[in-house]
Short mmCIF file of C-alpha atoms in Angstrom, two decimals:
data_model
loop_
_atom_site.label_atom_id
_atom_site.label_comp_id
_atom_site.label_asym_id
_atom_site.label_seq_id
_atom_site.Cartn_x
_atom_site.Cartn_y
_atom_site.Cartn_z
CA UNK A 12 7.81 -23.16 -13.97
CA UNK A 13 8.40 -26.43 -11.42
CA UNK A 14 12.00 -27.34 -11.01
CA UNK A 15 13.67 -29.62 -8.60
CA UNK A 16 14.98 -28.27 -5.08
CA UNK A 17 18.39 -27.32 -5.99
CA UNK A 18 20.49 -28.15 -2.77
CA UNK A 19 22.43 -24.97 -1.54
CA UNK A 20 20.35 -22.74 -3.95
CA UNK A 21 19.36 -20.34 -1.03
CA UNK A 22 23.78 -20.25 -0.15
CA UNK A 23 24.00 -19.09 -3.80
CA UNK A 24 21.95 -16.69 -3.69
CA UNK A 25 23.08 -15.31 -0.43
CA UNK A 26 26.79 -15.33 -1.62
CA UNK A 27 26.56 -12.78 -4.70
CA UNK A 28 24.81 -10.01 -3.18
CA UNK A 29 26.29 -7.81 -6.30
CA UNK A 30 23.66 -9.74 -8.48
CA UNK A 31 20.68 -10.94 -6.03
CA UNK A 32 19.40 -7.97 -4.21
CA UNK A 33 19.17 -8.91 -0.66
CA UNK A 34 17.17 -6.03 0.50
CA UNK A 35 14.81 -5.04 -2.30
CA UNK A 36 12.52 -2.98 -0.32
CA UNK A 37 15.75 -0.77 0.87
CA UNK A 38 15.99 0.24 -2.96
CA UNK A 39 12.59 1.34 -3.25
CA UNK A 40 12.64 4.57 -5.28
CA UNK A 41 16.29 4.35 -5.25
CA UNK A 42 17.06 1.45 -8.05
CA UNK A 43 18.99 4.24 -10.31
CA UNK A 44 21.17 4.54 -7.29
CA UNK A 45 21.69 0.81 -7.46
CA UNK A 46 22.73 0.64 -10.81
CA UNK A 47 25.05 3.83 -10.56
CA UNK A 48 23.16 5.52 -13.83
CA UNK A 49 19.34 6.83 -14.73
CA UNK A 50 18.79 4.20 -17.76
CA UNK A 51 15.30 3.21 -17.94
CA UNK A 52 14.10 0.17 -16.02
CA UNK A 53 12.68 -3.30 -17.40
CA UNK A 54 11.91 -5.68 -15.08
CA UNK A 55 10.53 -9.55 -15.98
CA UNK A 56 7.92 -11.02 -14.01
CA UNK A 57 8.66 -14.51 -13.59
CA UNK A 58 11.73 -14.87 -15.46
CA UNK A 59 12.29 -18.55 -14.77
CA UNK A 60 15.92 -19.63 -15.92
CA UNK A 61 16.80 -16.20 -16.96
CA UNK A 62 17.51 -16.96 -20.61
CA UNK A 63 15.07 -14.18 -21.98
CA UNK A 64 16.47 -11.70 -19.03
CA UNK A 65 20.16 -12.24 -19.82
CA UNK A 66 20.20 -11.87 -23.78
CA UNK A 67 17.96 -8.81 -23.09
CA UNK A 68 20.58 -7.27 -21.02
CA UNK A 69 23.33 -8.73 -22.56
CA UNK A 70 21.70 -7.48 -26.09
CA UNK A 71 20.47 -4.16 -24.24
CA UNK A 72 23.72 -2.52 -22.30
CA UNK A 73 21.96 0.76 -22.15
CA UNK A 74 19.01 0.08 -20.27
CA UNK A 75 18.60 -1.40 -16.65
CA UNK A 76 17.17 -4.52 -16.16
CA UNK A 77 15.63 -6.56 -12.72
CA UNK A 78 14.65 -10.74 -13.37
CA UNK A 79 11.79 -11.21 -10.59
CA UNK A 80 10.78 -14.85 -9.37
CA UNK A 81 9.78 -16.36 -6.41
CA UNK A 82 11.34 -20.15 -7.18
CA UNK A 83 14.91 -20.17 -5.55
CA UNK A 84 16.20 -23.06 -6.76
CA UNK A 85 15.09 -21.27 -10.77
CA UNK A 86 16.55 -18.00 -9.67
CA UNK A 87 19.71 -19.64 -8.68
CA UNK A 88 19.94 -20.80 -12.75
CA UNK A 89 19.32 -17.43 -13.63
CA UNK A 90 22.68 -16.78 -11.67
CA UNK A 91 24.42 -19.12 -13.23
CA UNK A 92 23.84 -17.46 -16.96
CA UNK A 93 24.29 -13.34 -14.87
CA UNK A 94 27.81 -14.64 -13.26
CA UNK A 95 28.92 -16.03 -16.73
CA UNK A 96 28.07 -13.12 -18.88
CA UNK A 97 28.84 -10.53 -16.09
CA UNK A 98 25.88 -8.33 -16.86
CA UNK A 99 26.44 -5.08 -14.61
CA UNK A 100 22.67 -3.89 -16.06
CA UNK A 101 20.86 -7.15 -14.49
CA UNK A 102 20.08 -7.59 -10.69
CA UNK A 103 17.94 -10.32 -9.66
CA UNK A 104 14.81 -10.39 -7.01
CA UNK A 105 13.53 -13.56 -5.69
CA UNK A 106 10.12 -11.99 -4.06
CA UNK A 107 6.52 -12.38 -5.26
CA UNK A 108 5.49 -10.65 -7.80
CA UNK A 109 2.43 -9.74 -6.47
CA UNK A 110 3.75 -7.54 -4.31
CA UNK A 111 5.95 -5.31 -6.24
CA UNK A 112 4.50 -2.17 -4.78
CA UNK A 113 6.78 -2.99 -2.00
CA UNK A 114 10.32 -2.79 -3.90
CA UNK A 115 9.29 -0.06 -6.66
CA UNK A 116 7.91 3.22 -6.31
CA UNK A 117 5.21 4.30 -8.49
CA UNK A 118 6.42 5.79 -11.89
CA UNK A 119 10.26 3.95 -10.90
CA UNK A 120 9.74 1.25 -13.64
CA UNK A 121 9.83 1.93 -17.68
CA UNK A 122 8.50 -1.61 -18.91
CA UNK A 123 7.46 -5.09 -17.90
CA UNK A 124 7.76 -8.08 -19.60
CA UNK A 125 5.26 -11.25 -19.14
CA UNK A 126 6.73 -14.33 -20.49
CA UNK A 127 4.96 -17.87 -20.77
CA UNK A 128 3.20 -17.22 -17.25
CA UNK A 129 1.29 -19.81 -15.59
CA UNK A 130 -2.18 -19.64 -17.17
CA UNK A 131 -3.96 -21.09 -14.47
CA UNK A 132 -7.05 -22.07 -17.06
CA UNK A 133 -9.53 -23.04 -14.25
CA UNK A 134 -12.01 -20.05 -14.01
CA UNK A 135 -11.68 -20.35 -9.86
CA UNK A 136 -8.07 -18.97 -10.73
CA UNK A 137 -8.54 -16.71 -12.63
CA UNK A 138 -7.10 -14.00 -10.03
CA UNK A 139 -3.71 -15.48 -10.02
CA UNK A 140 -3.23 -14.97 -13.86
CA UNK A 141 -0.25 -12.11 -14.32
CA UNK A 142 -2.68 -10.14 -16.82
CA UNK A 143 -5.88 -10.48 -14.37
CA UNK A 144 -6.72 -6.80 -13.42
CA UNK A 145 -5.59 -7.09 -9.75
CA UNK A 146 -1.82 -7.76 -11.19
CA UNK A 147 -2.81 -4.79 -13.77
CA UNK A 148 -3.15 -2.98 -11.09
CA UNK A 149 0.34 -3.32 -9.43
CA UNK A 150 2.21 -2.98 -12.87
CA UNK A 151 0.55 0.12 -13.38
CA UNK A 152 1.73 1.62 -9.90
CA UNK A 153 4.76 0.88 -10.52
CA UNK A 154 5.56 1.57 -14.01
CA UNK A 155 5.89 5.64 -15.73
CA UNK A 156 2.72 7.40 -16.95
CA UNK A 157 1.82 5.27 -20.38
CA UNK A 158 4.48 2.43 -19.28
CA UNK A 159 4.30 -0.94 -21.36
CA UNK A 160 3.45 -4.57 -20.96
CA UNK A 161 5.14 -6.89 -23.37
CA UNK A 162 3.40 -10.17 -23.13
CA UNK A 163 3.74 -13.82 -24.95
CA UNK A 164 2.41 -17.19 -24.58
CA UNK A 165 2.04 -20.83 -26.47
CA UNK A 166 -1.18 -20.56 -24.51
CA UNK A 167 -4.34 -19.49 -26.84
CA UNK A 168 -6.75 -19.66 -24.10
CA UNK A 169 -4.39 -17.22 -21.74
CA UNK A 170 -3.64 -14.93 -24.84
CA UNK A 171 -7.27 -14.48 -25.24
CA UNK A 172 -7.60 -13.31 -21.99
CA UNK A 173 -4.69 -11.26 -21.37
CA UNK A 174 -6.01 -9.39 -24.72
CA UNK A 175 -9.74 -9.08 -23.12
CA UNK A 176 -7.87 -8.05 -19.33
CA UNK A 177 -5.65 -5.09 -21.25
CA UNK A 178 -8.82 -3.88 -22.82
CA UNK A 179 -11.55 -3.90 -20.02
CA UNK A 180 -8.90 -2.04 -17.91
CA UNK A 181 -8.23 0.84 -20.42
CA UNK A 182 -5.07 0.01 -21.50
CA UNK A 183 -4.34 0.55 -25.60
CA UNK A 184 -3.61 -2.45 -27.64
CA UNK A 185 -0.46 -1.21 -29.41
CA UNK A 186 0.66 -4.34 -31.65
CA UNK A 187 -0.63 -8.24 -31.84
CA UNK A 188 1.20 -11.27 -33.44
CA UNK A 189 -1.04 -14.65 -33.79
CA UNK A 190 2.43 -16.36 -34.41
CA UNK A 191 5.61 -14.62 -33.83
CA UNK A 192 7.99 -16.94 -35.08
CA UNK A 193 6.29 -16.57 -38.42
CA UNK A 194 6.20 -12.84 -38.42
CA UNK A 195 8.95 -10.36 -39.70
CA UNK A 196 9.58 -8.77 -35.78
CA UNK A 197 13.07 -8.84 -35.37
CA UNK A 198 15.28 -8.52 -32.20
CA UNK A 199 13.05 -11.98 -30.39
CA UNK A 200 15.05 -13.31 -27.52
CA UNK A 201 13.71 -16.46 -26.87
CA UNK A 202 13.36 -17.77 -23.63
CA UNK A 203 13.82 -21.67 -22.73
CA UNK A 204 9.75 -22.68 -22.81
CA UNK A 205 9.66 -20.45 -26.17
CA UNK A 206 12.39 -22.78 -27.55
CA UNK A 207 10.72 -25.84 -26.54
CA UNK A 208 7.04 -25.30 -27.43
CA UNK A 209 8.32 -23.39 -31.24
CA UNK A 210 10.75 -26.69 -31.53
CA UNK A 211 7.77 -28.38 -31.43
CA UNK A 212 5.72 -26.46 -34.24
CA UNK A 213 3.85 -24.76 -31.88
CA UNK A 214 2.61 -21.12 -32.17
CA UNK A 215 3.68 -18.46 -29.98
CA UNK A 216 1.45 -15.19 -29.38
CA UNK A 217 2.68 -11.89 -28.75
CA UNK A 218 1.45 -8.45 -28.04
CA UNK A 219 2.26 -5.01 -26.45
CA UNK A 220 -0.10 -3.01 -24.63
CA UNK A 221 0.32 0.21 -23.16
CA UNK A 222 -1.74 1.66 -19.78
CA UNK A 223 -3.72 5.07 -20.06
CA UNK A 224 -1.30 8.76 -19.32
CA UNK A 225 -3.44 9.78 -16.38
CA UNK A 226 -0.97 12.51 -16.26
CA UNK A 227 -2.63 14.11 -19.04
CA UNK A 228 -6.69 13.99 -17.78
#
């Protein structure tokens, strides 16, 4: 997601530390702590406006969850929805979500969501995909023994992939939907690029995949 600079976006953030973390890797292993309970722990990779990571919480009020993105003027929208509702089970990280080993410690997170990611369809970058194996790798770090990926996409060619990545690394293919908005799941928050491409007729993919227990080899 490309927005416009958003002039004082950076002062926003800075001014509700209650909401924007301004030391993530501080909170490494200690994120419970931060939220004053032991709920489990979603996070979003790339959560763009925040629409998806909002209703989740909002919808959600006993588990913990962390909106990731590295635009600043995009995470400063996601603010605007987290002040409004006054979430207390939502904090906010603008950092790179490539390097997530650095704010969570391994087993710390229960779930990650992938939502409309960039699909980067030239084979050159392929690397920079969120469900290319080196970004596997990180999630799985980070996330409990068996932890979950919930994935969608407009994008056919990216779905595809994603569903080859999960596979060649190990992970188990737990549930599929080839067009979710004409399936009976229930509970879909929808985040602002779902509303826009399913406005338009188009189909959106889903699918949950689950990484290998080592703990039990």
């Amino acid at each position: 997601m490309r927005v416009r600079n958003r002039p004082g976006a950076a002062e926003m953030l800075a001014a509700r530390p209650e909401y924007v973390v301004q030391d993530p890797e501080a909170w490494k292993g200690r994120w419970s702590e931060r939220f004053g309970n032991d709920h489990p722990i979603h996070i979003e990779i790339g959560m763009g406006k925040g629409q998806f990571i909002t209703g989740m919480a909002a919808a959600h009020p006993e588990i913990n969850y962390i909106g990731v993105e590295m635009q600043v003027s995009v995470v400063s929208m996601a603010l605007d929805k987290l002040v409004e509702k006054e979430l207390p089970n939502l904090q906010l990280l603008h950092v790179d979500g490539s390097e997530l080993t650095n704010y969570f410690a391994s087993s710390e997170v229960d779930q990650i969501y992938l939502n409309f990611s960039d699909p980067w369809p030239k084979k050159k970058h392929e690397k920079r995909r969120l469900t290319s194996p080196s970004f596997l790798a990180v999630d799985e770090e980070i996330l409990r023994p068996a932890g979950e990926i919930h994935f969608k996409t407009d994008n056919q060619g990216l779905f595809e992939y994603s569903l080859s990545s999960f596979s060649k690394y190990g992970m188990t293919i737990e549930q599929v939907w080839l067009d979710l908005h004409e399936s009976s799941y229930e509970g879909n928050i929808m985040t602002e690029y779902e509303e826009k491409f399913s406005n338009k007729g188009q189909r959106i993919y889903r699918v949950e995949a689950r990484f290998q227990d080592k703990t039990k080899k």
